Amino acid sequence: MKIFLDTANYALIERWFQTGLIDGVTTNPTHLSKEGGDPVVLVKKICALLVDGHISVEVTETAPERVYTQAKALAALSPNVVVKIPCHPDYLCIIQKLVHEEIPLNITLVFNLMQGMCMSKLGVVYISPFVGRLDDSGVDGTALLSELSDMLDTYDYETELLAASIRHVGHVHAAIEAGADVITLPPEILAKSLEHPLTDRGMELFANDWKKLGIQTFP
Ligand code: E4P
């Protein structure tokens, strides 16, 4: 399973990248706005750090022809940029055109099975169902992950399932169980999902028992 970081914070990306766990980054207008400064400089810096990873950068234009032009400009920033486009019917024609031009796309804000199926049919690289935001609306977001995963298997689409809007460790487990190809995680959720109180307790117990032996060096 590929793990992406869902942030535009360079210091956090750099810290987590050193672990060898991180395969990419998903940014969005909210993340980039939070960091401040010049987003182009920041995106290029992230792309240079993760040269072999996919860095999603979302369009900010809304009119289809402007989204098309902006998508091409964003893709030109670095060979590892994947352009994020919202899953909206207005963009179907430009998505088709961009796929044809081999611009890698991550279709974001996916909330139902038909949206995911149609985008996969168009041949985008990733579809991003927003699990947490579906939960917020009173619908089980994790169920959509399994439905999309089954759909991709059934029709043998090459599109990868990218579990997004991950808010807690339960979502992480659900994404693994659903067989998501990628999960994008806020750094704090990644940290939390790797911790367990029984691991801490076990380490403490072993350390205490070891002390009883009274030796200084081993081996
Ligand atoms: C993913 O690509 C999005 O940037 C992100 O997961 C959105 O998460 P949120 O719903 O917690 O804002």
PDB file of C-alpha atoms and ligand atoms in Angstrom:
ATOM      1  CA  MET A   1       0.000   0.000   0.000  1.00  0.00           C
ATOM      2  CA  LYS A   2       1.308   3.432  -0.860  1.00  0.00           C
ATOM      3  CA  ILE A   3       1.274   6.062   1.864  1.00  0.00           C
ATOM      4  CA  PHE A   4       0.956   9.713   0.938  1.00  0.00           C
ATOM      5  CA  LEU A   5       1.127  12.621   3.357  1.00  0.00           C
ATOM      6  CA  ASP A   6      -1.885  14.908   3.288  1.00  0.00           C
ATOM      7  CA  THR A   7      -0.162  18.220   3.988  1.00  0.00           C
ATOM      8  CA  ALA A   8       1.913  20.937   2.372  1.00  0.00           C
ATOM      9  CA  ASN A   9       4.101  21.430   5.431  1.00  0.00           C
ATOM     10  CA  TYR A  10       7.649  20.946   4.171  1.00  0.00           C
ATOM     11  CA  ALA A  11       9.222  20.312   7.584  1.00  0.00           C
ATOM     12  CA  LEU A  12       6.743  17.514   8.342  1.00  0.00           C
ATOM     13  CA  ILE A  13       7.106  16.016   4.865  1.00  0.00           C
ATOM     14  CA  GLU A  14      10.894  16.055   5.199  1.00  0.00           C
ATOM     15  CA  ARG A  15      10.744  14.441   8.652  1.00  0.00           C
ATOM     16  CA  TRP A  16       8.405  11.642   7.553  1.00  0.00           C
ATOM     17  CA  PHE A  17      10.181  11.109   4.227  1.00  0.00           C
ATOM     18  CA  GLN A  18      13.288  10.028   6.155  1.00  0.00           C
ATOM     19  CA  THR A  19      11.364   7.000   7.495  1.00  0.00           C
ATOM     20  CA  GLY A  20      11.128   5.456   4.028  1.00  0.00           C
ATOM     21  CA  LEU A  21       7.351   5.101   4.410  1.00  0.00           C
ATOM     22  CA  ILE A  22       6.246   8.013   2.273  1.00  0.00           C
ATOM     23  CA  ASP A  23       5.448   7.512  -1.425  1.00  0.00           C
ATOM     24  CA  GLY A  24       3.870  10.857  -2.206  1.00  0.00           C
ATOM     25  CA  VAL A  25       2.043  13.945  -1.008  1.00  0.00           C
ATOM     26  CA  THR A  26      -1.438  15.327  -1.550  1.00  0.00           C
ATOM     27  CA  THR A  27      -1.794  19.069  -1.289  1.00  0.00           C
ATOM     28  CA  ASN A  28      -4.964  21.088  -1.744  1.00  0.00           C
ATOM     29  CA  PRO A  29      -5.749  24.827  -1.756  1.00  0.00           C
ATOM     30  CA  THR A  30      -6.423  24.707   1.999  1.00  0.00           C
ATOM     31  CA  HIS A  31      -3.046  23.104   2.763  1.00  0.00           C
ATOM     32  CA  LEU A  32      -1.122  25.524   0.531  1.00  0.00           C
ATOM     33  CA  SER A  33      -2.957  28.541   1.882  1.00  0.00           C
ATOM     34  CA  LYS A  34      -2.141  27.443   5.443  1.00  0.00           C
ATOM     35  CA  GLU A  35       1.595  27.376   4.689  1.00  0.00           C
ATOM     36  CA  GLY A  36       1.591  30.893   3.168  1.00  0.00           C
ATOM     37  CA  GLY A  37       4.358  32.189   0.871  1.00  0.00           C
ATOM     38  CA  ASP A  38       4.639  31.357  -2.813  1.00  0.00           C
ATOM     39  CA  PRO A  39       2.835  28.058  -3.521  1.00  0.00           C
ATOM     40  CA  VAL A  40       4.863  27.479  -6.688  1.00  0.00           C
ATOM     41  CA  VAL A  41       8.130  27.618  -4.750  1.00  0.00           C
ATOM     42  CA  LEU A  42       6.739  25.280  -2.086  1.00  0.00           C
ATOM     43  CA  VAL A  43       5.348  22.776  -4.602  1.00  0.00           C
ATOM     44  CA  LYS A  44       8.670  22.678  -6.454  1.00  0.00           C
ATOM     45  CA  LYS A  45      10.534  22.145  -3.187  1.00  0.00           C
ATOM     46  CA  ILE A  46       8.265  19.210  -2.232  1.00  0.00           C
ATOM     47  CA  CYS A  47       8.624  17.740  -5.741  1.00  0.00           C
ATOM     48  CA  ALA A  48      12.419  17.971  -5.486  1.00  0.00           C
ATOM     49  CA  LEU A  49      12.410  16.152  -2.146  1.00  0.00           C
ATOM     50  CA  LEU A  50      10.216  13.273  -3.310  1.00  0.00           C
ATOM     51  CA  VAL A  51      11.594  12.904  -6.824  1.00  0.00           C
ATOM     52  CA  ASP A  52      10.165   9.399  -7.179  1.00  0.00           C
ATOM     53  CA  GLY A  53       6.818  10.229  -5.554  1.00  0.00           C
ATOM     54  CA  HIS A  54       3.591  11.672  -6.847  1.00  0.00           C
ATOM     55  CA  ILE A  55       2.750  15.163  -5.597  1.00  0.00           C
ATOM     56  CA  SER A  56      -0.891  16.107  -6.080  1.00  0.00           C
ATOM     57  CA  VAL A  57      -1.561  19.781  -6.745  1.00  0.00           C
ATOM     58  CA  GLU A  58      -5.135  20.962  -7.145  1.00  0.00           C
ATOM     59  CA  VAL A  59      -6.495  23.374  -9.721  1.00  0.00           C
ATOM     60  CA  THR A  60      -7.889  26.615  -8.343  1.00  0.00           C
ATOM     61  CA  GLU A  61      -9.649  27.837 -11.481  1.00  0.00           C
ATOM     62  CA  THR A  62     -13.297  26.904 -11.982  1.00  0.00           C
ATOM     63  CA  ALA A  63     -14.249  27.562 -15.622  1.00  0.00           C
ATOM     64  CA  PRO A  64     -13.483  24.352 -17.584  1.00  0.00           C
ATOM     65  CA  GLU A  65     -11.247  25.960 -20.233  1.00  0.00           C
ATOM     66  CA  ARG A  66      -9.245  27.712 -17.499  1.00  0.00           C
ATOM     67  CA  VAL A  67      -9.013  24.484 -15.483  1.00  0.00           C
ATOM     68  CA  TYR A  68      -7.618  22.810 -18.601  1.00  0.00           C
ATOM     69  CA  THR A  69      -4.933  25.482 -19.087  1.00  0.00           C
ATOM     70  CA  GLN A  70      -4.084  25.560 -15.399  1.00  0.00           C
ATOM     71  CA  ALA A  71      -3.834  21.756 -15.247  1.00  0.00           C
ATOM     72  CA  LYS A  72      -1.215  21.817 -17.982  1.00  0.00           C
ATOM     73  CA  ALA A  73       0.713  24.608 -16.258  1.00  0.00           C
ATOM     74  CA  LEU A  74       0.670  22.729 -12.944  1.00  0.00           C
ATOM     75  CA  ALA A  75       1.857  19.519 -14.611  1.00  0.00           C
ATOM     76  CA  ALA A  76       4.728  21.488 -16.170  1.00  0.00           C
ATOM     77  CA  LEU A  77       6.035  22.472 -12.720  1.00  0.00           C
ATOM     78  CA  SER A  78       7.672  19.078 -12.255  1.00  0.00           C
ATOM     79  CA  PRO A  79       7.481  15.598 -13.851  1.00  0.00           C
ATOM     80  CA  ASN A  80       6.103  14.159 -10.599  1.00  0.00           C
ATOM     81  CA  VAL A  81       3.145  16.543 -10.255  1.00  0.00           C
ATOM     82  CA  VAL A  82      -0.266  14.886 -10.437  1.00  0.00           C
ATOM     83  CA  VAL A  83      -3.023  17.396 -11.106  1.00  0.00           C
ATOM     84  CA  LYS A  84      -6.037  17.277  -8.821  1.00  0.00           C
ATOM     85  CA  ILE A  85      -9.357  18.105 -10.445  1.00  0.00           C
ATOM     86  CA  PRO A  86     -12.718  18.016  -8.643  1.00  0.00           C
ATOM     87  CA  CYS A  87     -15.110  15.270  -9.708  1.00  0.00           C
ATOM     88  CA  HIS A  88     -17.646  17.568 -11.370  1.00  0.00           C
ATOM     89  CA  PRO A  89     -19.660  16.899 -14.547  1.00  0.00           C
ATOM     90  CA  ASP A  90     -18.503  20.248 -16.006  1.00  0.00           C
ATOM     91  CA  TYR A  91     -14.987  18.862 -16.203  1.00  0.00           C
ATOM     92  CA  LEU A  92     -15.689  15.555 -17.974  1.00  0.00           C
ATOM     93  CA  CYS A  93     -14.567  16.785 -21.403  1.00  0.00           C
ATOM     94  CA  ILE A  94     -11.373  18.394 -20.162  1.00  0.00           C
ATOM     95  CA  ILE A  95     -10.555  15.365 -18.008  1.00  0.00           C
ATOM     96  CA  GLN A  96     -10.873  13.192 -21.080  1.00  0.00           C
ATOM     97  CA  LYS A  97      -8.662  15.588 -23.039  1.00  0.00           C
ATOM     98  CA  LEU A  98      -6.007  15.776 -20.327  1.00  0.00           C
ATOM     99  CA  VAL A  99      -5.896  11.980 -19.968  1.00  0.00           C
ATOM    100  CA  HIS A 100      -5.444  11.756 -23.725  1.00  0.00           C
ATOM    101  CA  GLU A 101      -2.532  14.199 -23.422  1.00  0.00           C
ATOM    102  CA  GLU A 102      -1.037  11.978 -20.695  1.00  0.00           C
ATOM    103  CA  ILE A 103      -1.384  14.553 -17.916  1.00  0.00           C
ATOM    104  CA  PRO A 104      -1.566  12.484 -14.698  1.00  0.00           C
ATOM    105  CA  LEU A 105      -4.780  13.246 -12.814  1.00  0.00           C
ATOM    106  CA  ASN A 106      -6.052  12.704  -9.297  1.00  0.00           C
ATOM    107  CA  ILE A 107      -9.815  13.180  -9.280  1.00  0.00           C
ATOM    108  CA  THR A 108     -10.705  14.651  -5.945  1.00  0.00           C
ATOM    109  CA  LEU A 109     -13.964  15.107  -4.003  1.00  0.00           C
ATOM    110  CA  VAL A 110     -15.359  11.711  -5.028  1.00  0.00           C
ATOM    111  CA  PHE A 111     -18.456  10.864  -2.983  1.00  0.00           C
ATOM    112  CA  ASN A 112     -20.249   8.040  -4.778  1.00  0.00           C
ATOM    113  CA  LEU A 113     -19.720   4.873  -6.782  1.00  0.00           C
ATOM    114  CA  MET A 114     -20.852   6.250 -10.136  1.00  0.00           C
ATOM    115  CA  GLN A 115     -18.489   9.225  -9.853  1.00  0.00           C
ATOM    116  CA  GLY A 116     -15.618   6.857  -9.146  1.00  0.00           C
ATOM    117  CA  MET A 117     -16.563   4.451 -11.923  1.00  0.00           C
ATOM    118  CA  CYS A 118     -16.874   7.142 -14.596  1.00  0.00           C
ATOM    119  CA  MET A 119     -13.552   8.743 -13.674  1.00  0.00           C
ATOM    120  CA  SER A 120     -11.849   5.333 -13.767  1.00  0.00           C
ATOM    121  CA  LYS A 121     -13.421   4.698 -17.150  1.00  0.00           C
ATOM    122  CA  LEU A 122     -11.820   7.931 -18.392  1.00  0.00           C
ATOM    123  CA  GLY A 123      -8.450   6.556 -17.333  1.00  0.00           C
ATOM    124  CA  VAL A 124      -7.345   8.914 -14.562  1.00  0.00           C
ATOM    125  CA  VAL A 125      -4.434   7.838 -12.356  1.00  0.00           C
ATOM    126  CA  TYR A 126      -6.217   8.206  -8.996  1.00  0.00           C
ATOM    127  CA  ILE A 127      -9.736   8.608  -7.653  1.00  0.00           C
ATOM    128  CA  SER A 128      -9.934  10.153  -4.193  1.00  0.00           C
ATOM    129  CA  PRO A 129     -13.049   9.311  -2.163  1.00  0.00           C
ATOM    130  CA  PHE A 130     -13.339  11.649   0.850  1.00  0.00           C
ATOM    131  CA  VAL A 131     -14.122   9.253   3.696  1.00  0.00           C
ATOM    132  CA  GLY A 132     -14.244  11.776   6.571  1.00  0.00           C
ATOM    133  CA  ARG A 133     -16.393  14.288   4.733  1.00  0.00           C
ATOM    134  CA  LEU A 134     -18.901  11.550   3.832  1.00  0.00           C
ATOM    135  CA  ASP A 135     -19.028  10.549   7.503  1.00  0.00           C
ATOM    136  CA  ASP A 136     -19.638  14.218   8.346  1.00  0.00           C
ATOM    137  CA  SER A 137     -22.681  14.157   6.057  1.00  0.00           C
ATOM    138  CA  GLY A 138     -24.135  11.135   7.886  1.00  0.00           C
ATOM    139  CA  VAL A 139     -23.132   8.526   5.280  1.00  0.00           C
ATOM    140  CA  ASP A 140     -20.629   5.751   6.035  1.00  0.00           C
ATOM    141  CA  GLY A 141     -17.512   6.829   4.132  1.00  0.00           C
ATOM    142  CA  THR A 142     -15.694   3.557   4.708  1.00  0.00           C
ATOM    143  CA  ALA A 143     -18.430   1.607   2.851  1.00  0.00           C
ATOM    144  CA  LEU A 144     -17.662   3.651  -0.273  1.00  0.00           C
ATOM    145  CA  LEU A 145     -14.022   2.534  -0.096  1.00  0.00           C
ATOM    146  CA  SER A 146     -15.023  -1.144  -0.366  1.00  0.00           C
ATOM    147  CA  GLU A 147     -17.549  -0.412  -3.126  1.00  0.00           C
ATOM    148  CA  LEU A 148     -14.953   1.460  -5.188  1.00  0.00           C
ATOM    149  CA  SER A 149     -12.329  -1.217  -4.601  1.00  0.00           C
ATOM    150  CA  ASP A 150     -14.747  -3.940  -5.817  1.00  0.00           C
ATOM    151  CA  MET A 151     -15.721  -1.806  -8.830  1.00  0.00           C
ATOM    152  CA  LEU A 152     -12.074  -1.342  -9.864  1.00  0.00           C
ATOM    153  CA  ASP A 153     -11.483  -5.114  -9.601  1.00  0.00           C
ATOM    154  CA  THR A 154     -14.700  -6.031 -11.425  1.00  0.00           C
ATOM    155  CA  TYR A 155     -14.004  -3.848 -14.436  1.00  0.00           C
ATOM    156  CA  ASP A 156     -10.237  -4.196 -14.294  1.00  0.00           C
ATOM    157  CA  TYR A 157      -9.634  -0.443 -14.473  1.00  0.00           C
ATOM    158  CA  GLU A 158      -6.060   0.713 -13.991  1.00  0.00           C
ATOM    159  CA  THR A 159      -7.076   3.699 -11.863  1.00  0.00           C
ATOM    160  CA  GLU A 160      -5.797   3.551  -8.286  1.00  0.00           C
ATOM    161  CA  LEU A 161      -8.017   3.979  -5.256  1.00  0.00           C
ATOM    162  CA  LEU A 162      -6.679   6.762  -3.017  1.00  0.00           C
ATOM    163  CA  ALA A 163      -8.404   6.930   0.352  1.00  0.00           C
ATOM    164  CA  ALA A 164      -8.629  10.610   1.359  1.00  0.00           C
ATOM    165  CA  SER A 165     -10.115  12.752   4.108  1.00  0.00           C
ATOM    166  CA  ILE A 166      -8.823  10.334   6.712  1.00  0.00           C
ATOM    167  CA  ARG A 167      -9.687  11.622  10.170  1.00  0.00           C
ATOM    168  CA  HIS A 168      -8.867   8.797  12.579  1.00  0.00           C
ATOM    169  CA  VAL A 169      -7.196   5.417  12.995  1.00  0.00           C
ATOM    170  CA  GLY A 170     -10.470   3.587  12.261  1.00  0.00           C
ATOM    171  CA  HIS A 171     -10.449   5.125   8.786  1.00  0.00           C
ATOM    172  CA  VAL A 172      -6.874   3.904   8.279  1.00  0.00           C
ATOM    173  CA  HIS A 173      -7.865   0.321   9.126  1.00  0.00           C
ATOM    174  CA  ALA A 174     -10.909   0.516   6.847  1.00  0.00           C
ATOM    175  CA  ALA A 175      -8.750   1.712   3.935  1.00  0.00           C
ATOM    176  CA  ILE A 176      -6.346  -1.203   4.412  1.00  0.00           C
ATOM    177  CA  GLU A 177      -9.229  -3.683   4.686  1.00  0.00           C
ATOM    178  CA  ALA A 178     -10.857  -2.287   1.549  1.00  0.00           C
ATOM    179  CA  GLY A 179      -7.591  -2.807  -0.317  1.00  0.00           C
ATOM    180  CA  ALA A 180      -7.096   0.876  -1.180  1.00  0.00           C
ATOM    181  CA  ASP A 181      -3.984   1.292  -3.341  1.00  0.00           C
ATOM    182  CA  VAL A 182      -3.037   4.504  -1.568  1.00  0.00           C
ATOM    183  CA  ILE A 183      -3.938   6.228   1.656  1.00  0.00           C
ATOM    184  CA  THR A 184      -3.231   9.903   2.186  1.00  0.00           C
ATOM    185  CA  LEU A 185      -2.715  10.754   5.817  1.00  0.00           C
ATOM    186  CA  PRO A 186      -2.384  13.916   7.850  1.00  0.00           C
ATOM    187  CA  PRO A 187       0.989  13.469   9.640  1.00  0.00           C
ATOM    188  CA  GLU A 188      -0.681  13.368  13.071  1.00  0.00           C
ATOM    189  CA  ILE A 189      -2.946  10.471  12.014  1.00  0.00           C
ATOM    190  CA  LEU A 190       0.033   8.594  10.581  1.00  0.00           C
ATOM    191  CA  ALA A 191       1.852   9.032  13.900  1.00  0.00           C
ATOM    192  CA  LYS A 192      -1.207   7.935  15.901  1.00  0.00           C
ATOM    193  CA  SER A 193      -1.861   4.888  13.753  1.00  0.00           C
ATOM    194  CA  LEU A 194       1.647   3.597  14.431  1.00  0.00           C
ATOM    195  CA  GLU A 195       1.312   3.815  18.197  1.00  0.00           C
ATOM    196  CA  HIS A 196      -0.180   1.331  20.646  1.00  0.00           C
ATOM    197  CA  PRO A 197      -0.246   1.611  24.452  1.00  0.00           C
ATOM    198  CA  LEU A 198       0.543  -2.117  24.778  1.00  0.00           C
ATOM    199  CA  THR A 199       3.736  -1.588  22.726  1.00  0.00           C
ATOM    200  CA  ASP A 200       4.784   1.150  25.162  1.00  0.00           C
ATOM    201  CA  ARG A 201       3.814  -0.992  28.148  1.00  0.00           C
ATOM    202  CA  GLY A 202       5.636  -4.031  26.741  1.00  0.00           C
ATOM    203  CA  MET A 203       8.825  -2.016  26.204  1.00  0.00           C
ATOM    204  CA  GLU A 204       8.642  -0.737  29.761  1.00  0.00           C
ATOM    205  CA  LEU A 205       8.183  -4.240  31.197  1.00  0.00           C
ATOM    206  CA  PHE A 206      11.062  -5.692  29.168  1.00  0.00           C
ATOM    207  CA  ALA A 207      13.324  -2.799  30.181  1.00  0.00           C
ATOM    208  CA  ASN A 208      12.496  -3.311  33.873  1.00  0.00           C
ATOM    209  CA  ASP A 209      13.108  -7.050  33.704  1.00  0.00           C
ATOM    210  CA  TRP A 210      16.365  -6.538  31.856  1.00  0.00           C
ATOM    211  CA  LYS A 211      17.632  -4.153  34.552  1.00  0.00           C
ATOM    212  CA  LYS A 212      17.300  -6.981  37.112  1.00  0.00           C
ATOM    213  CA  LEU A 213      20.117  -8.849  35.361  1.00  0.00           C
ATOM    214  CA  GLY A 214      22.451  -6.025  36.345  1.00  0.00           C
ATOM    215  CA  ILE A 215      24.710  -6.112  33.300  1.00  0.00           C
ATOM    216  CA  GLN A 216      25.876  -2.948  31.540  1.00  0.00           C
ATOM    217  CA  THR A 217      26.643  -4.009  27.989  1.00  0.00           C
ATOM    218  CA  PHE A 218      24.880  -6.515  25.771  1.00  0.00           C
ATOM    219  CA  PRO A 219      26.422  -8.118  23.784  1.00  0.00           C
TER     220      PRO A 219
HETATM  221  C1  E4P B   1      -7.027  14.757  -0.092  1.00  0.00           C
HETATM  222  O1  E4P B   1      -6.472  14.754  -1.157  1.00  0.00           O
HETATM  223  C2  E4P B   1      -7.506  15.944   0.617  1.00  0.00           C
HETATM  224  O2  E4P B   1      -6.495  16.904   0.582  1.00  0.00           O
HETATM  225  C3  E4P B   1      -7.812  15.691   2.069  1.00  0.00           C
HETATM  226  O3  E4P B   1      -7.749  14.321   2.367  1.00  0.00           O
HETATM  227  C4  E4P B   1      -9.041  16.364   2.576  1.00  0.00           C
HETATM  228  O4  E4P B   1      -9.250  16.017   3.906  1.00  0.00           O
HETATM  229  P1  E4P B   1     -10.280  16.790   4.847  1.00  0.00           P
HETATM  230  O5  E4P B   1     -11.651  16.368   4.483  1.00  0.00           O
HETATM  231  O6  E4P B   1      -9.917  16.347   6.234  1.00  0.00           O
HETATM  232  O7  E4P B   1     -10.050  18.255   4.624  1.00  0.00           O
END
